[in-house]
Coordinates of C-alpha atoms and ligand atoms in Angstrom, one line a residue:
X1 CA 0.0 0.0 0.0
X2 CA 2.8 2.4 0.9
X3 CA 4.0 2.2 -3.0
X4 CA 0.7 2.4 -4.2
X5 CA 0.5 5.9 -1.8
X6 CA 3.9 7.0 -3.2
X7 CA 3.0 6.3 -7.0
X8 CA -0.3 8.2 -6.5
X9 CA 2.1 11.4 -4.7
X10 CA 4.5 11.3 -7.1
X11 CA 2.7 10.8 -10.3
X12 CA -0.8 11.5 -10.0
X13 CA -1.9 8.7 -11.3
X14 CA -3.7 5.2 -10.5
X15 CA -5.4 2.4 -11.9
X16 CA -8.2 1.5 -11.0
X17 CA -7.6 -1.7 -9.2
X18 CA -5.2 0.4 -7.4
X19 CA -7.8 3.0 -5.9
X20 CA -9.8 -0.3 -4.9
X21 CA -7.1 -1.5 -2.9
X22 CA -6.5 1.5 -0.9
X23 CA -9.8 2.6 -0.5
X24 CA -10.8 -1.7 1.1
X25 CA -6.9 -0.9 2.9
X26 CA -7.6 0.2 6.9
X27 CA -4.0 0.0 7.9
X28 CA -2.7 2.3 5.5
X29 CA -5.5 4.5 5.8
X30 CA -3.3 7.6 7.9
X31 CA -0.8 7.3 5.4
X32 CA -2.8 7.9 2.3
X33 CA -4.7 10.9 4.1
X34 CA -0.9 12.1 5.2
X35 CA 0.4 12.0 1.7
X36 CA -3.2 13.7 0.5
X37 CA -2.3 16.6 3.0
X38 CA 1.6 16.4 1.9
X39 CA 0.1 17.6 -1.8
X40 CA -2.6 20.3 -0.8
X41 CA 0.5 22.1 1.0
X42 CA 2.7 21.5 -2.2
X43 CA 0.3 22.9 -5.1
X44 CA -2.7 24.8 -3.2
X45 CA -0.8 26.2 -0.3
X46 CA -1.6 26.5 3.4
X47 CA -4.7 29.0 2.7
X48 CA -7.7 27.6 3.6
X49 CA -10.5 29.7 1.4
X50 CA -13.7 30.7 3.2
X51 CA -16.6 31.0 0.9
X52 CA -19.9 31.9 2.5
X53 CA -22.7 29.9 1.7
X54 CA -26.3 31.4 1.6
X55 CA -29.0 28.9 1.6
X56 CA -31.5 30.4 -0.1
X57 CA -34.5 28.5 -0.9
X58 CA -35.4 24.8 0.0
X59 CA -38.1 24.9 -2.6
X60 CA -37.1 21.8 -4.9
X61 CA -38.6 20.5 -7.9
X62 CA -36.5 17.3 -7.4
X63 CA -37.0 14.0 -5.3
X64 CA -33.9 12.6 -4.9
X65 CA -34.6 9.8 -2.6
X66 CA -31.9 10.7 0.1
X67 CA -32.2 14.8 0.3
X68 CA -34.2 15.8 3.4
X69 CA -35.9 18.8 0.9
X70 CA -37.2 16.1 -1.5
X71 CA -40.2 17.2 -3.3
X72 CA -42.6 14.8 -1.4
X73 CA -41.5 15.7 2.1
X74 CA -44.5 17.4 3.2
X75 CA -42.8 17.9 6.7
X76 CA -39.9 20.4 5.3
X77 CA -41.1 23.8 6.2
X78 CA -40.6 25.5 3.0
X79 CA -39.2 29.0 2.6
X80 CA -37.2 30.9 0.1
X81 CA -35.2 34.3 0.9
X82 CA -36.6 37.5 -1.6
X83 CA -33.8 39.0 -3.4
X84 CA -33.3 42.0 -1.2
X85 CA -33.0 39.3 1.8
X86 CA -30.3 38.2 -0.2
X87 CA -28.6 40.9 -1.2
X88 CA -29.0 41.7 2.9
X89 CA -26.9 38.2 3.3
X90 CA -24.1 39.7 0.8
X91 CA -23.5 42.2 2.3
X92 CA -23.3 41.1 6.1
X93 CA -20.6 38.4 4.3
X94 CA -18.6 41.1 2.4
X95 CA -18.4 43.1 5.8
X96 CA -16.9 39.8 7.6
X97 CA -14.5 39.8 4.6
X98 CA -15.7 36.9 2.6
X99 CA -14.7 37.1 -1.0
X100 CA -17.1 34.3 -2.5
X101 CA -20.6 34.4 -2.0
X102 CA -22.2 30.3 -2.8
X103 CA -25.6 30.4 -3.8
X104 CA -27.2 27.0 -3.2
X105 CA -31.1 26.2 -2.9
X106 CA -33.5 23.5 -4.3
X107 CA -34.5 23.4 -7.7
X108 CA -36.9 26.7 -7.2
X109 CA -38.6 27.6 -10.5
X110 CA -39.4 30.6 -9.0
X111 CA -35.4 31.8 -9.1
X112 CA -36.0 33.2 -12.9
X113 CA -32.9 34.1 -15.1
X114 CA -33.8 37.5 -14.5
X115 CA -33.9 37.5 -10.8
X116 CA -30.7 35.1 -10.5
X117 CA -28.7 37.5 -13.1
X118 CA -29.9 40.6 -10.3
X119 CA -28.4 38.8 -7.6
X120 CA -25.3 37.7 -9.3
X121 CA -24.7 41.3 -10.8
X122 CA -25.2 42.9 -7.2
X123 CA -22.6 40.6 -5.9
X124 CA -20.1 41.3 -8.4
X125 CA -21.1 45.2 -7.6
X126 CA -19.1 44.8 -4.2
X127 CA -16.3 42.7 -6.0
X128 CA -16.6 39.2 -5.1
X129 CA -16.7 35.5 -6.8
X130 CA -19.5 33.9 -6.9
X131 CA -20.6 30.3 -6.8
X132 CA -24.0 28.7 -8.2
X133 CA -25.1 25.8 -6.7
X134 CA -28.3 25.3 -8.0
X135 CA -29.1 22.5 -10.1
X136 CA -29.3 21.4 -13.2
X137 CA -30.4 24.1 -15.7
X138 CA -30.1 24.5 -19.5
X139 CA -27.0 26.1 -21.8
X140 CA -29.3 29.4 -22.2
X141 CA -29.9 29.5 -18.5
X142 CA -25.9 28.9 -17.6
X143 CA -24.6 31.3 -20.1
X144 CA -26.9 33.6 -18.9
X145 CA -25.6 33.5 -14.8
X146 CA -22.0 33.5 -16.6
X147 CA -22.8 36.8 -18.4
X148 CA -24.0 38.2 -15.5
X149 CA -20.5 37.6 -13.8
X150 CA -21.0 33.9 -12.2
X151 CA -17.3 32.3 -11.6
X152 CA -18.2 28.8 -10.4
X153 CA -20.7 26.2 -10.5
X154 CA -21.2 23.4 -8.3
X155 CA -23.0 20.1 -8.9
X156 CA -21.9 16.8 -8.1
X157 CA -22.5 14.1 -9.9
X158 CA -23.8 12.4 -6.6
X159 CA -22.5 8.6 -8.0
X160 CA -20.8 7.8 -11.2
X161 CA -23.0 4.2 -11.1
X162 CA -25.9 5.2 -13.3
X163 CA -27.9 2.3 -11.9
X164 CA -27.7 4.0 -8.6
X165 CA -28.2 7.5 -9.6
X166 CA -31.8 6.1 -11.3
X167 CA -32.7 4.1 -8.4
X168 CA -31.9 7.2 -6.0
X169 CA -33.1 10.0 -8.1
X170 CA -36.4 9.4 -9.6
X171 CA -37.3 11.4 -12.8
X172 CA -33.6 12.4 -13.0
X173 CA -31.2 11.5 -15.8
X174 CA -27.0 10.6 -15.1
X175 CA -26.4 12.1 -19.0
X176 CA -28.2 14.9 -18.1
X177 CA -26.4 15.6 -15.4
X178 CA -23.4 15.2 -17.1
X179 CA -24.7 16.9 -20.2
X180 CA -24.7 20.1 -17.3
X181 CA -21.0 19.8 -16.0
X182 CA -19.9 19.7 -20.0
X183 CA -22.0 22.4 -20.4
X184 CA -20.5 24.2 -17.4
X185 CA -17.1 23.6 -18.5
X186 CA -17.6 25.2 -21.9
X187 CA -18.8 27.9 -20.8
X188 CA -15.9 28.8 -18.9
X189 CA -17.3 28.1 -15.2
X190 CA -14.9 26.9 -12.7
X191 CA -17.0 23.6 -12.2
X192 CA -17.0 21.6 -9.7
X193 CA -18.6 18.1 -9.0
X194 CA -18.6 15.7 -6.8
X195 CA -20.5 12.7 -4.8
X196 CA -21.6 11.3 -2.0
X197 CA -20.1 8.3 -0.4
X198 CA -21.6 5.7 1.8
X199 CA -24.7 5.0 -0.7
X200 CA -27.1 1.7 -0.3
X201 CA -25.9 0.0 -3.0
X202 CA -22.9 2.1 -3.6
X203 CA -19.8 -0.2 -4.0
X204 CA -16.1 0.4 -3.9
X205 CA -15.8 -0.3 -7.2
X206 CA -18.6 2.7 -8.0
X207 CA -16.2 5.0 -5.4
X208 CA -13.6 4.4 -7.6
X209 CA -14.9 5.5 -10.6
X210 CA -16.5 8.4 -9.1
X211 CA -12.4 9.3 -8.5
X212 CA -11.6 8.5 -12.1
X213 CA -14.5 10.6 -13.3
X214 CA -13.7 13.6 -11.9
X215 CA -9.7 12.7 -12.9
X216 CA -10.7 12.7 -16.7
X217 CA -13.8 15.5 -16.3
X218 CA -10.6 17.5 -14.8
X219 CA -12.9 19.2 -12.7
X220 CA -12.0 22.1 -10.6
X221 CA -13.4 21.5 -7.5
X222 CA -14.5 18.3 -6.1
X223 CA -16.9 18.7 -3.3
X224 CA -17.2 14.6 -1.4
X225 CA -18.7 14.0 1.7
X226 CA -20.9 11.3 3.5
X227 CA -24.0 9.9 3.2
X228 CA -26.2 10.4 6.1
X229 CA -29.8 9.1 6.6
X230 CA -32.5 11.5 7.0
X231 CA -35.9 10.0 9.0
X232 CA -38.2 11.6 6.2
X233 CA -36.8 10.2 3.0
X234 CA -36.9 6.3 1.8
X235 CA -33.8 5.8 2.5
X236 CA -34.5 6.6 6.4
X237 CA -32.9 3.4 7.4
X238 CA -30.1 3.1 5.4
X239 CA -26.5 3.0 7.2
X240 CA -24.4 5.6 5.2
X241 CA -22.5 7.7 7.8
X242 CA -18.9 6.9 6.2
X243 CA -16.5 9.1 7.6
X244 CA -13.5 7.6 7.4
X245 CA -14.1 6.2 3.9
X246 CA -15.1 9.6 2.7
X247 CA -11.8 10.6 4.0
X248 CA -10.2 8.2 2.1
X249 CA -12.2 9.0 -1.0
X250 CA -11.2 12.9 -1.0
X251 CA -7.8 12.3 -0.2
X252 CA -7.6 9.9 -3.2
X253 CA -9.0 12.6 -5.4
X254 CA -6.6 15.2 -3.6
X255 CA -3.9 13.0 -4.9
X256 CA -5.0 12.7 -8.7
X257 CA -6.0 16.3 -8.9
X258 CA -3.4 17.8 -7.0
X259 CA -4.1 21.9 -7.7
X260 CA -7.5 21.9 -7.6
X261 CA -10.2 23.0 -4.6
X262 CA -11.7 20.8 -2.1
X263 CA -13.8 22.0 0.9
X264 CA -14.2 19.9 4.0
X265 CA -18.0 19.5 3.7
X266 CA -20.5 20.0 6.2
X267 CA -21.7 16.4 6.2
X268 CA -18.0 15.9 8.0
X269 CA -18.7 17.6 10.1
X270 CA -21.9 16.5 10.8
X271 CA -20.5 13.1 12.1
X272 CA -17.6 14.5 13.7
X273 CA -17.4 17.9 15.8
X274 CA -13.9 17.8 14.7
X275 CA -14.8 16.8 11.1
X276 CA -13.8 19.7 9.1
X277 CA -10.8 20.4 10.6
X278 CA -10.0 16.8 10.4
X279 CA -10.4 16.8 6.6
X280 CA -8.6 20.1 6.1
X281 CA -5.9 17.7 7.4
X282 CA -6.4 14.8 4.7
X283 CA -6.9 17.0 1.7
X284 CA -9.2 19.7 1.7
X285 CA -8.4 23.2 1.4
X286 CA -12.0 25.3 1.5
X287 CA -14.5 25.7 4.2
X288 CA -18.1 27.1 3.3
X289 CA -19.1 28.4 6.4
X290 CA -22.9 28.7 6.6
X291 CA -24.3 32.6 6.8
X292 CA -28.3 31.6 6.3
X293 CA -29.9 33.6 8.8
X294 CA -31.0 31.2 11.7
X295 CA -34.3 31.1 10.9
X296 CA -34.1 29.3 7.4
X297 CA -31.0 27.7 8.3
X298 CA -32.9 24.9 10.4
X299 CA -35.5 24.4 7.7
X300 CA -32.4 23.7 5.1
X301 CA -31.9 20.1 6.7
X302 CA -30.4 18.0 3.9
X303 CA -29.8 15.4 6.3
X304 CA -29.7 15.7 10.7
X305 CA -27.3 17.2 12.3
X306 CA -26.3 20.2 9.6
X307 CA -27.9 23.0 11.4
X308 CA -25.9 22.6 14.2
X309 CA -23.2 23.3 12.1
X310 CA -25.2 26.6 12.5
X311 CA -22.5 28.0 14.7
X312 CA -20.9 29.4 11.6
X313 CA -22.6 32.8 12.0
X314 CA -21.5 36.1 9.8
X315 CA -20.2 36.7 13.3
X316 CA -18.2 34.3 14.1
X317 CA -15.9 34.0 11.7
X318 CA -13.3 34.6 14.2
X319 CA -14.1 31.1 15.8
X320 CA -13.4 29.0 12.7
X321 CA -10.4 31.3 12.0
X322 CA -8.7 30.3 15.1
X323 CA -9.1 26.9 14.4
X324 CA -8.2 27.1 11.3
X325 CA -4.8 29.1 12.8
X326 CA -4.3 26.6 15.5
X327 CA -3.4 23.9 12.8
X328 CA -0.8 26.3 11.2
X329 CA -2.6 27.2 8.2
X330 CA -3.0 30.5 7.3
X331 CA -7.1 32.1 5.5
X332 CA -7.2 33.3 2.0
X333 CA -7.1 36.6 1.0
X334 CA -7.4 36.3 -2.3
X335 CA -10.7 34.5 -4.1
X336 CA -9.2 31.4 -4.2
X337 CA -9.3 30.2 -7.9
X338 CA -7.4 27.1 -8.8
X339 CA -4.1 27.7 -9.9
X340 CA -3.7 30.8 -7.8
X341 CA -1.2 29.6 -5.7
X342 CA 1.3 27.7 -8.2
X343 CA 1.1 31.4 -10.1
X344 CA 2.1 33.1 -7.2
X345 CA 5.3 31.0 -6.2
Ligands
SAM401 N1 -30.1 21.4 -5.9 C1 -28.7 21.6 -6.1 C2 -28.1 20.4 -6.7 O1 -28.8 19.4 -7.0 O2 -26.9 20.4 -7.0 C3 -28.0 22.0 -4.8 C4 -28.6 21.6 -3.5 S1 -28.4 19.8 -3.1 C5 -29.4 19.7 -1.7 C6 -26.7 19.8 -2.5 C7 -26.1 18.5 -2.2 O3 -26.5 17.9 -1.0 C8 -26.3 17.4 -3.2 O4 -25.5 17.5 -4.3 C9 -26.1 16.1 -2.3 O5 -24.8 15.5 -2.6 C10 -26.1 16.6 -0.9 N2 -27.0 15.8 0.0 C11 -28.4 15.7 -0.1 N3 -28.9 14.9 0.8 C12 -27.8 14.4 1.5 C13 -27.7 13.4 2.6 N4 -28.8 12.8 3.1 N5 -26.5 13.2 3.0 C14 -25.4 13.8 2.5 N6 -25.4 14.7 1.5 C15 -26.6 15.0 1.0

């Protein structure tokens, strides 16, 4: 296993047998997240990149049998944030210093291209990057967020195994989906993708092409995290909940895409009050601390245990600072694009 680690640090490279053997591999599991940390310092630096994430509607079109804002959840309390609401949220973030603003919600038809273009223009009025994290759309409605200044786009690709993504995502289609990221890629978007881990019926096999895919997608952010059941979905009593093999699963990626961007997701840190510290240790180099006003914050519940990531507020900042400082590494001050760092040196 230690060669296999060494190949993948050195060359960036694997097969996929190889990514099997680590990922099944416990003993050499603090290794492989020690080399994945060895390469985040090499080619992204010791700046971890605060982006603030603004939740802003949990209206969904979508049923996606895991997501706690399904479409058929009659228990999520809906709500969506009006656009001066949001513009409110911008500015509380650009006067904590944050210079990314992520927009995520449900699939909300009623987030027109003319009202997301108003919100995207008004944030690049008070010179920050923004992130969309919104779903899939069509090429008219991307290019039309990308004229109206949108940097990045987010949206994993939840599993590579298409039998899986059918089973789990009803009405959806895996080439649409991708059909999106190509999309977001020619349009000049920073994308970025990524998946959950942990799935019923997700195998290691599946894991590792998940890796692979975002290896030959050459994606430029890769956001992984676990699966964790939430009581009012169908998969309520599935297991998911795997930390450690998440872990393993970004630091592999970490190691075949050595430059790019990779936040220590919430869902970490759902199963582990240490979690996203722990990742920024095996990998990751972005946190997306959560500025949704309290209020809607609660109702955004993916899965249990995210809101109380809720301590996260515009004003405490401070608090994940010093953590971040108390493990040596240092906060962004640029807006964290991928290659910034190698540029700079
Ligand atoms: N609607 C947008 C989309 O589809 O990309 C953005 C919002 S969606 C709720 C954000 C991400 O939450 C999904 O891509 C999925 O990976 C993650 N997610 C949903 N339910 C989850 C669960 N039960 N456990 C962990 N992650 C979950």
């Amino acid at each position: 296993m230690i060669d296999l680690i060494e190949k993948a640090r050195k060359t960036h490279s694997l097969e996929k047998d190889e990514i099997t053997a680590l990922l099944r591999d416990s003993g050499s599991t603090a290794d492989l997240l020690a080399a994945a940390d060895e390469v985040r310092s090499l080619f992204v630096g010791p700046a971890v990149h605060l982006r603030a994430l603004i939740e802003f509607s949990n209206y969904c079109r979508n049923n996606c049998c895991y997501c706690g804002i399904r479409r058929d959840n009659r228990q999520a309390q809906r709500y969506r944030l009006s656009v001066k609401d949001i513009i409110a949220h911008v500015d509380a973030a650009a006067r904590a210093g944050y210079k990314t603003i992520v927009l995520q919600s449900g699939e909300d038809v009623y987030f027109t291209v003319d009202r997301l273009t108003r919100i995207i223009r008004a944030i690049k009025e008070r010179d920050m990057a923004v992130t969309l994290s919104i779903g899939e759309k069509t090429y008219e409605e991307y290019k039309a967020y990308k004229q109206a200044g949108a940097d990045r786009y987010l949206l994993r690709i939840e599993t590579t195994d298409k039998a899986l993504y059918h089973r789990l995502d009803p009405g959806m289609s895996w080439d649409n989906r991708l059909r999106c990221l190509t999309d977001l890629k020619r349009l000049g978007y920073e994308t970025g993708s990524g998946s959950m881990v942990g799935l019923p019926g997700q195998s290691i096999d599946s894991i590792a092409d998940d890796i692979l895919f975002f290896k030959q997608m050459d994606i430029d952010m890769a956001g992984i995290g676990p699966f964790i059941p939430h009581a009012q979905t169908p998969l309520a009593d599935a297991r998911g909940r795997e930390l450690t093999l998440s872990l393993k699963t970004m630091a592999l990626t970490r190691l075949l895409l050595p430059d790019i961007n990779i936040p220590a997701t919430t869902a970490m840190e759902a199963l582990d009050p240490n979690g996203r510290i722990i990742a920024l240790q095996s990998g990751a180099n972005v946190v997306m601390p959560n500025i949704t006003a309290e209020e809607y914050r609660k109702k955004y519940e993916l899965y249990p245990g995210k809101a109380g990531e809720g301590r996260a507020f515009v004003s405490e900042r401070g608090r994940i600072e010093s953590k971040i400082t108390a493990i040596g590494r240092t906060i962004g001050q640029e807006k964290g694009f991928r290659g910034e760092f190698l540029k700079g040196k």
